[in-house]
Amino acid sequence: MDKTKFVLDEKDMPTAWYNIQADLPEPLPPLLHPGTKEPTILPPPLFVEALNEQEFSKERWIEIPEEVQAIYRTWRPTALHRAYRLEKALDTPARIYFKYEGTSQAGSHKPNTAVAQAYYNKQAGVKRITTETGAGQWGSALSFGCMLFGLELKVYMVKVSYGQKPYRRILMETWGATCIPSPSTDTQIGQKILAEDPDSPGSLGIAISEAVEDAGTHDDTRYSLGSVLNHVLLHQTINGLETKKLMAEQADVYPDIIVGCVGGGSNFAGMFLPFVRDKIDGTKPDLRIINVEPESCPTLTKGPLTWDFGDVAGMAPIAFMNTLGHGFIPPPVHAGGLRYHGMAPIICHLLKLGLVEATAVPQVATFEAGVTFARTEGILSAPETNHAIRVTIDEALKCKEKGESKVILLAHSGHGHFDLAAYDGYLAGRLEDYAYPEDKVKEALASLPEVPAK
Amino acid sequence: MDKTKFVLDEKDMPTAWYNIQADLPEPLPPLLHPGTKEPTILPPPLFVEALNEQEFSKERWIEIPEEVQAIYRTWRPTALHRAYRLEKALDTPARIYFKYEGTSQAGSHKPNTAVAQAYYNKQAGVKRITTETGAGQWGSALSFGCMLFGLELKVYMVKVSYGQKPYRRILMETWGATCIPSPSTDTQIGQKILAEDPDSPGSLGIAISEAVEDAGTHDDTRYSLGSVLNHVLLHQTINGLETKKLMAEQADVYPDIIVGCVGGGSNFAGMFLPFVRDKIDGTKPDLRIINVEPESCPTLTKGPLTWDFGDVAGMAPIAFMNTLGHGFIPPPVHAGGLRYHGMAPIICHLLKLGLVEATAVPQVATFEAGVTFARTEGILSAPETNHAIRVTIDEALKCKEKGESKVILLAHSGHGHFDLAAYDGYLAGRLEDYAYPEDKVKEALASLPEVPAK
């Protein structure tokens, strides 16, 4: 009998994160200061020194502190599953594996960095943290992380998701955090946006601006970002490292295709970075790494690679990334975690270098894929994850057409237990696709920051 | 570094269920036919032969079919955790372990029997199954099980829970089942109850009656019960067997106290039956096994041990069990899975023999314990499980008083991701305790079936 799932023993859990910056064929562009437009570190009023060091480090391996490892061990290592029933339902010769991050206490991959960030902030004497959240995955993960280290937390939650997902708020409150809908009246930027549009559904960009303003105006407070930045992607590599080890040592396979969803990019980068290294050094030239995003927020597939602010208000550093414009507010798709105008600079850089690829999918088709997954593998997946499942199924069906037995690895980022209203809508035929809002993007791209040529 | 959690490899998962009937010091009383009051098997129009054989078998080990094992392996074996952070927060010398069943696709222990029952029904050519559900744990687990084997399923869900937990319904529908609130107009018994009380909150007893009537009046349909019966407890022993193996082979401890919540009793019996065997044979005379129930539905602690119907309508077999009367409708506590008038005859028998004990706890204190657990171990537990957590904490605090380093094993039956409205109520101070409804129980106990003396 072939194995259904593969699990590392605790003692074999990786003890260092993998830093791709040690192996990039050309270095990342710098971050620029939003005011001076000069290269900058992460603003010290917002980030503690340890995280700043990780952001720019060129060390290949960064040790995971024992306190963080101890907490990781409460749910990690997570299992790699073989999706036999999905393969059978699709009648495909493809071999589908998925690494499932939904067994963490918060239900997704997000605690991998939440725990680490809370730890480093605690070490630096910080008392309080602010953050933003889209679908609520990040906010609840950081609530979990802050609870573990006795830190206060205030979460600005994108208003459309706050309304759609009340359970996420309650989860955060159960862990002791405060959660309010964004835009809010608690910050100047929130007040300004509400004055212009009282019905604003919010966006990750707006929520980031509010959390940044809050942290910047309170001495004991730092800000925490759940994706995009290099140190966040770094912390997520624990997942890719576990997967690579499991595939090599237990499943005895290497993926032909790796698929994951990208909003800010940390979930999928955490999975593929340890693998992309094999593409950089020429060991695995044919490995395909597919970033999947929503058609209604197609940052990698439609956004230019250029300089843009990380947030709506222009208070965050300027990054060189694919962007739809920092003023762009995506349609209210259920995959709230994918509603971000930009993308992790590391992913954009790898896309430019031809080391990864990207594709965009419409909302209804992702739920169709999610229901197929639920009715075969049993797991009710997050709407974000359904984007990756859609492409996994499509690639498996291509294998069927061509009679190829490829190994497809799906980065399964978490469960959808708090997203069932969206499934209800899908099953009742009420869910809709949103066209790519080309005009809005055009408008947003007209307001990019002016950055002097290097 | 001591280990945080203990996990068996798939290949070491038990391959047979443990049948306590082989080791009981005196045999179980029979089931009686609801009409003739003579000893009976489970009614063949309701149950397939394979399950009837298991119900009365005296074989110690019953092999788990390979098809069932294959599905178990999609989430089993589950992990045994050491609750270091809870121990620290309580400042107790007690060593607290918990076996966590919340990582199954349905989020609880229930799939252990749902998958087995669906398998045996499919083998017997059944096309459609009916069942009842309280909080929705069982209904969703059986939806998962039926989906795996291509069986139709209709779930009668206790109305108060149907209103409180819409997400559970959507989960069942996503897996392809039909779910309606009970009492319903789809059955004669439902119509009768609604005629008497249109606002009836429903109860497990009523829902059982409806599901039984439905199955009894459709040729291609069988009925499935998620707890109480011997074969259900049998299937759940996979959990206790895994735990016993993990404690002996990996953690190198044996429990002093085992704690679990009981509604029908299958979750906790599944855990403790492989251990109670050591008490029966005299190996572990001091082992304490504590059944925890709600103060508002105190079957084991207040109900007499006598003959009563399993359902409200008097259509199900008569069992010898502790009961609050089959007409008793418990207050609408959030732990819907514990709202049952009777109890598994195996547990009642062991209680009578002095091999297990029982205690009852009030609702608010269980949520207080649940929040403590969430703020230490991070897991958001089901309201049912919170009953067991309450007593686990109480026992750990007694250890602190006495300076004893006892090993406490908590049967953690599942997560509370669909119960967050209840947590919201608790955090907002809106949750209440329900007094033991003594008069209602007295009234219900006045209508027990008359059974001729043996």
mmCIF file of C-alpha atoms in Angstrom, chain A residues 145-271:
data_model
loop_
_atom_site.group_PDB
_atom_site.id
_atom_site.type_symbol
_atom_site.label_atom_id
_atom_site.label_comp_id
_atom_site.label_asym_id
_atom_site.label_seq_id
_atom_site.Cartn_x
_atom_site.Cartn_y
_atom_site.Cartn_z
ATOM 1 C CA GLY A 145 1.112 34.919 17.954
ATOM 2 C CA CYS A 146 0.652 37.978 20.183
ATOM 3 C CA MET A 147 -1.354 35.949 22.706
ATOM 4 C CA LEU A 148 1.551 33.514 23.017
ATOM 5 C CA PHE A 149 3.981 36.298 23.927
ATOM 6 C CA GLY A 150 1.638 38.529 25.913
ATOM 7 C CA LEU A 151 1.535 41.409 23.408
ATOM 8 C CA GLU A 152 -1.454 43.691 22.804
ATOM 9 C CA LEU A 153 -2.768 43.673 19.239
ATOM 10 C CA LYS A 154 -5.050 45.932 17.218
ATOM 11 C CA VAL A 155 -6.226 44.611 13.856
ATOM 12 C CA TYR A 156 -7.610 46.804 11.058
ATOM 13 C CA MET A 157 -9.769 44.420 9.017
ATOM 14 C CA VAL A 158 -10.828 45.229 5.432
ATOM 15 C CA LYS A 159 -14.470 46.244 5.828
ATOM 16 C CA VAL A 160 -15.951 43.970 3.172
ATOM 17 C CA SER A 161 -14.363 40.940 4.834
ATOM 18 C CA TYR A 162 -15.291 42.163 8.329
ATOM 19 C CA GLY A 163 -18.913 42.021 7.212
ATOM 20 C CA GLN A 164 -18.604 38.702 5.374
ATOM 21 C CA LYS A 165 -16.630 36.924 8.097
ATOM 22 C CA PRO A 166 -17.782 37.804 11.623
ATOM 23 C CA TYR A 167 -16.344 34.541 12.926
ATOM 24 C CA ARG A 168 -12.836 35.718 12.147
ATOM 25 C CA ARG A 169 -13.357 38.735 14.401
ATOM 26 C CA ILE A 170 -14.628 36.527 17.220
ATOM 27 C CA LEU A 171 -11.616 34.252 16.787
ATOM 28 C CA MET A 172 -9.284 37.237 17.160
ATOM 29 C CA GLU A 173 -11.190 38.426 20.224
ATOM 30 C CA THR A 174 -11.105 34.973 21.773
ATOM 31 C CA TRP A 175 -7.338 35.153 21.515
ATOM 32 C CA GLY A 176 -7.469 38.572 23.174
ATOM 33 C CA ALA A 177 -6.980 40.988 20.244
ATOM 34 C CA THR A 178 -9.019 44.048 19.239
ATOM 35 C CA CYS A 179 -10.407 44.036 15.690
ATOM 36 C CA ILE A 180 -12.166 46.906 13.888
ATOM 37 C CA PRO A 181 -13.373 47.428 10.304
ATOM 38 C CA SER A 182 -11.172 49.484 7.967
ATOM 39 C CA PRO A 183 -11.480 52.253 6.861
ATOM 40 C CA SER A 184 -12.104 53.355 10.450
ATOM 41 C CA THR A 185 -12.426 56.654 12.242
ATOM 42 C CA ASP A 186 -9.477 55.717 14.507
ATOM 43 C CA THR A 187 -6.867 57.115 12.095
ATOM 44 C CA GLN A 188 -6.509 60.243 9.989
ATOM 45 C CA ILE A 189 -6.204 58.305 6.743
ATOM 46 C CA GLY A 190 -9.308 56.302 7.619
ATOM 47 C CA GLN A 191 -11.241 59.480 8.352
ATOM 48 C CA LYS A 192 -10.104 60.972 5.037
ATOM 49 C CA ILE A 193 -11.195 57.945 3.017
ATOM 50 C CA LEU A 194 -14.552 57.741 4.784
ATOM 51 C CA ALA A 195 -15.131 61.430 4.105
ATOM 52 C CA GLU A 196 -14.612 60.802 0.379
ATOM 53 C CA ASP A 197 -16.549 57.513 0.280
ATOM 54 C CA PRO A 198 -18.534 56.532 3.371
ATOM 55 C CA ASP A 199 -19.361 53.178 1.719
ATOM 56 C CA SER A 200 -15.763 52.267 0.903
ATOM 57 C CA PRO A 201 -15.452 48.445 1.056
ATOM 58 C CA GLY A 202 -11.865 48.937 2.165
ATOM 59 C CA SER A 203 -8.786 47.234 0.785
ATOM 60 C CA LEU A 204 -5.570 45.765 2.098
ATOM 61 C CA GLY A 205 -3.795 48.948 1.008
ATOM 62 C CA ILE A 206 -6.089 51.146 3.107
ATOM 63 C CA ALA A 207 -5.889 48.869 6.115
ATOM 64 C CA ILE A 208 -2.102 48.864 5.905
ATOM 65 C CA SER A 209 -2.109 52.671 5.901
ATOM 66 C CA GLU A 210 -4.246 52.750 9.033
ATOM 67 C CA ALA A 211 -2.138 50.205 10.907
ATOM 68 C CA VAL A 212 1.056 52.003 9.880
ATOM 69 C CA GLU A 213 -0.302 55.384 11.014
ATOM 70 C CA ASP A 214 -1.374 53.893 14.354
ATOM 71 C CA ALA A 215 2.041 52.332 14.996
ATOM 72 C CA GLY A 216 3.856 55.452 13.829
ATOM 73 C CA THR A 217 1.976 57.595 16.333
ATOM 74 C CA HIS A 218 2.326 55.342 19.428
ATOM 75 C CA ASP A 219 5.745 54.938 21.064
ATOM 76 C CA ASP A 220 5.242 51.472 22.522
ATOM 77 C CA THR A 221 3.793 50.124 19.273
ATOM 78 C CA ARG A 222 5.286 48.458 16.219
ATOM 79 C CA TYR A 223 3.645 47.426 12.988
ATOM 80 C CA SER A 224 3.492 43.920 11.575
ATOM 81 C CA LEU A 225 2.923 42.894 7.976
ATOM 82 C CA GLY A 226 1.651 39.425 7.109
ATOM 83 C CA SER A 227 3.084 39.155 3.624
ATOM 84 C CA VAL A 228 5.068 40.927 0.854
ATOM 85 C CA LEU A 229 8.272 41.706 2.800
ATOM 86 C CA ASN A 230 11.383 39.559 2.561
ATOM 87 C CA HIS A 231 11.447 38.597 6.238
ATOM 88 C CA VAL A 232 7.858 37.379 6.037
ATOM 89 C CA LEU A 233 8.646 35.155 3.064
ATOM 90 C CA LEU A 234 11.727 33.968 4.931
ATOM 91 C CA HIS A 235 9.677 32.738 7.904
ATOM 92 C CA GLN A 236 7.323 30.898 5.575
ATOM 93 C CA THR A 237 10.143 28.818 4.086
ATOM 94 C CA ILE A 238 9.756 26.372 6.984
ATOM 95 C CA ASN A 239 6.907 24.943 4.903
ATOM 96 C CA GLY A 240 8.854 24.512 1.668
ATOM 97 C CA LEU A 241 11.806 23.046 3.559
ATOM 98 C CA GLU A 242 9.593 20.464 5.237
ATOM 99 C CA THR A 243 7.986 19.627 1.893
ATOM 100 C CA LYS A 244 11.277 19.228 0.074
ATOM 101 C CA LYS A 245 12.557 16.937 2.802
ATOM 102 C CA LEU A 246 9.364 14.852 2.798
ATOM 103 C CA MET A 247 9.339 14.498 -0.975
ATOM 104 C CA ALA A 248 12.987 13.479 -1.090
ATOM 105 C CA GLU A 249 13.177 11.248 1.978
ATOM 106 C CA GLN A 250 9.713 9.730 2.201
ATOM 107 C CA ALA A 251 7.724 10.123 -1.036
ATOM 108 C CA ASP A 252 10.771 9.721 -3.279
ATOM 109 C CA VAL A 253 9.555 12.199 -5.896
ATOM 110 C CA TYR A 254 10.443 15.692 -7.115
ATOM 111 C CA PRO A 255 7.710 18.017 -8.382
ATOM 112 C CA ASP A 256 7.359 18.841 -12.076
ATOM 113 C CA ILE A 257 4.938 21.652 -11.260
ATOM 114 C CA ILE A 258 4.388 23.618 -8.040
ATOM 115 C CA VAL A 259 1.158 25.605 -7.745
ATOM 116 C CA GLY A 260 0.088 28.180 -5.174
ATOM 117 C CA CYS A 261 -2.092 31.248 -4.749
ATOM 118 C CA VAL A 262 -0.584 34.702 -4.328
ATOM 119 C CA GLY A 263 -1.989 37.830 -2.719
ATOM 120 C CA GLY A 264 1.079 39.373 -1.124
ATOM 121 C CA GLY A 265 2.977 36.203 -2.010
ATOM 122 C CA SER A 266 4.263 34.815 1.300
ATOM 123 C CA ASN A 267 2.325 31.552 1.360
ATOM 124 C CA PHE A 268 3.462 30.424 -2.034
ATOM 125 C CA ALA A 269 6.987 31.805 -1.785
ATOM 126 C CA GLY A 270 7.359 29.938 1.516
ATOM 127 C CA MET A 271 6.667 26.772 -0.419
#
